[in-house]
Amino acid sequence: MPRTLPALLRAHRQAEKAAATGFDWPDVQGVLAKVREEIDELEEALLDGSQAEIDHEFGDILLAMANLGRHIGAPPEASLRAANDRFSRRFGRLEEIASAEGLTLNEHTDPVALNGLWERVKAEEI
């Protein structure tokens, strides 16, 4: 698999290649269990505080998520691109509402107020 591919696409293709040899989970439940296992391992690494281990486990989660995407028919590169676009659109709208209401957004903004704005933005899309 070419290392020049975007990382999520490469992970997806590597999983396809491995699956073609029979190296795969029999169903989506196995992949979900692997994702949960990797999240547990990341939580342990966070407690230990080793950045190298944190990076390792976070990468394992991303790899497992790419496999999950393959199993559920959601290509990870396209899914992440759509999620990025959705977040950008929503956050832009959040900024518009905050500005209209005279709310300054910075690291000191009340998280409860921000979450309320976020929920309003999401509700507008329904």
CSV table of C-alpha atoms in Angstrom, one decimal:
chain,number,residue,atom,x,y,z
A,1,MET,CA,0.0,0.0,0.0
A,2,PRO,CA,1.6,3.3,-1.0
A,3,ARG,CA,2.6,5.4,2.0
A,4,THR,CA,1.7,8.5,0.0
A,5,LEU,CA,-2.1,7.7,0.3
A,6,PRO,CA,-4.0,9.8,3.0
A,7,ALA,CA,-3.6,7.8,6.2
A,8,LEU,CA,-7.3,6.9,6.6
A,9,LEU,CA,-7.6,5.8,3.0
A,10,ARG,CA,-4.4,3.7,3.4
A,11,ALA,CA,-5.8,2.1,6.6
A,12,HIS,CA,-9.1,1.3,4.8
A,13,ARG,CA,-7.2,-0.3,1.8
A,14,GLN,CA,-4.8,-2.2,4.1
A,15,ALA,CA,-7.9,-3.7,5.9
A,16,GLU,CA,-9.5,-4.6,2.5
A,17,LYS,CA,-6.3,-6.4,1.5
A,18,ALA,CA,-6.0,-8.2,4.8
A,19,ALA,CA,-9.7,-9.2,4.7
A,20,ALA,CA,-9.1,-10.7,1.2
A,21,THR,CA,-6.7,-13.2,2.8
A,22,GLY,CA,-9.3,-14.0,5.5
A,23,PHE,CA,-7.6,-11.8,8.2
A,24,ASP,CA,-10.8,-10.1,9.3
A,25,TRP,CA,-13.5,-10.1,11.9
A,26,PRO,CA,-16.5,-12.2,11.1
A,27,ASP,CA,-19.0,-9.4,11.8
A,28,VAL,CA,-19.3,-5.8,12.8
A,29,GLN,CA,-19.6,-6.8,16.5
A,30,GLY,CA,-16.0,-8.0,16.5
A,31,VAL,CA,-14.8,-4.6,15.1
A,32,LEU,CA,-16.8,-2.7,17.6
A,33,ALA,CA,-15.3,-4.8,20.4
A,34,LYS,CA,-11.8,-4.0,19.0
A,35,VAL,CA,-12.7,-0.2,19.0
A,36,ARG,CA,-13.8,-0.5,22.6
A,37,GLU,CA,-10.6,-2.4,23.5
A,38,GLU,CA,-8.4,0.3,21.9
A,39,ILE,CA,-10.3,3.1,23.7
A,40,ASP,CA,-9.7,1.3,27.0
A,41,GLU,CA,-6.0,1.1,26.1
A,42,LEU,CA,-5.9,4.8,25.3
A,43,GLU,CA,-7.5,5.6,28.7
A,44,GLU,CA,-4.8,3.5,30.4
A,45,ALA,CA,-2.1,5.3,28.4
A,46,LEU,CA,-3.6,8.7,29.4
A,47,LEU,CA,-3.4,7.7,33.0
A,48,ASP,CA,0.2,6.7,32.6
A,49,GLY,CA,1.0,9.9,30.8
A,50,SER,CA,3.5,8.6,28.2
A,51,GLN,CA,3.0,10.6,25.1
A,52,ALA,CA,4.5,7.9,22.9
A,53,GLU,CA,2.0,5.3,24.3
A,54,ILE,CA,-0.9,7.8,23.9
A,55,ASP,CA,0.1,8.4,20.3
A,56,HIS,CA,0.4,4.6,19.8
A,57,GLU,CA,-3.1,3.9,21.2
A,58,PHE,CA,-4.7,6.8,19.4
A,59,GLY,CA,-3.3,5.5,16.1
A,60,ASP,CA,-4.7,2.0,17.0
A,61,ILE,CA,-8.2,3.6,17.5
A,62,LEU,CA,-8.0,5.3,14.1
A,63,LEU,CA,-7.0,2.1,12.4
A,64,ALA,CA,-9.8,0.2,14.1
A,65,MET,CA,-12.3,2.9,13.1
A,66,ALA,CA,-11.1,2.6,9.5
A,67,ASN,CA,-11.9,-1.1,9.8
A,68,LEU,CA,-15.3,-0.3,11.2
A,69,GLY,CA,-16.0,2.0,8.3
A,70,ARG,CA,-15.2,-0.8,5.9
A,71,HIS,CA,-17.5,-3.2,7.8
A,72,ILE,CA,-20.5,-0.8,7.8
A,73,GLY,CA,-20.0,0.5,4.3
A,74,ALA,CA,-18.9,4.0,5.3
A,75,PRO,CA,-15.5,4.8,3.7
A,76,PRO,CA,-13.6,6.6,6.4
A,77,GLU,CA,-12.0,9.3,4.2
A,78,ALA,CA,-15.4,10.4,2.8
A,79,SER,CA,-17.1,10.1,6.2
A,80,LEU,CA,-14.5,12.2,7.9
A,81,ARG,CA,-14.6,14.8,5.0
A,82,ALA,CA,-18.4,15.0,5.5
A,83,ALA,CA,-18.0,15.3,9.3
A,84,ASN,CA,-15.4,18.1,8.8
A,85,ASP,CA,-17.8,20.0,6.5
A,86,ARG,CA,-20.7,19.5,8.9
A,87,PHE,CA,-18.6,20.8,11.8
A,88,SER,CA,-17.3,23.8,9.9
A,89,ARG,CA,-20.9,24.7,8.8
A,90,ARG,CA,-22.2,24.3,12.3
A,91,PHE,CA,-19.4,26.2,14.0
A,92,GLY,CA,-19.7,29.0,11.5
A,93,ARG,CA,-23.4,29.3,12.4
A,94,LEU,CA,-22.5,29.2,16.1
A,95,GLU,CA,-20.2,32.1,15.6
A,96,GLU,CA,-23.0,34.0,13.7
A,97,ILE,CA,-25.5,33.5,16.5
A,98,ALA,CA,-22.9,34.4,19.2
A,99,SER,CA,-22.0,37.6,17.4
A,100,ALA,CA,-25.7,38.5,16.9
A,101,GLU,CA,-26.2,38.0,20.7
A,102,GLY,CA,-23.1,40.0,21.6
A,103,LEU,CA,-21.3,36.9,23.0
A,104,THR,CA,-17.5,37.0,22.6
A,105,LEU,CA,-16.0,33.5,21.9
A,106,ASN,CA,-12.7,32.8,23.5
A,107,GLU,CA,-11.1,30.3,25.9
A,108,HIS,CA,-13.1,32.0,28.8
A,109,THR,CA,-16.5,31.6,27.2
A,110,ASP,CA,-18.9,29.7,29.4
A,111,PRO,CA,-18.9,26.0,28.2
A,112,VAL,CA,-22.6,25.7,29.1
A,113,ALA,CA,-23.5,28.7,26.9
A,114,LEU,CA,-21.4,27.3,24.1
A,115,ASN,CA,-23.1,23.9,24.3
A,116,GLY,CA,-26.5,25.6,24.3
A,117,LEU,CA,-25.5,27.5,21.1
A,118,TRP,CA,-24.2,24.2,19.6
A,119,GLU,CA,-27.5,22.5,20.3
A,120,ARG,CA,-29.5,25.4,18.8
A,121,VAL,CA,-27.4,25.1,15.6
A,122,LYS,CA,-28.0,21.4,15.4
A,123,ALA,CA,-31.7,21.9,16.0
A,124,GLU,CA,-31.8,24.3,13.0
A,125,GLU,CA,-30.7,21.6,10.7
A,126,ILE,CA,-33.6,19.3,11.6
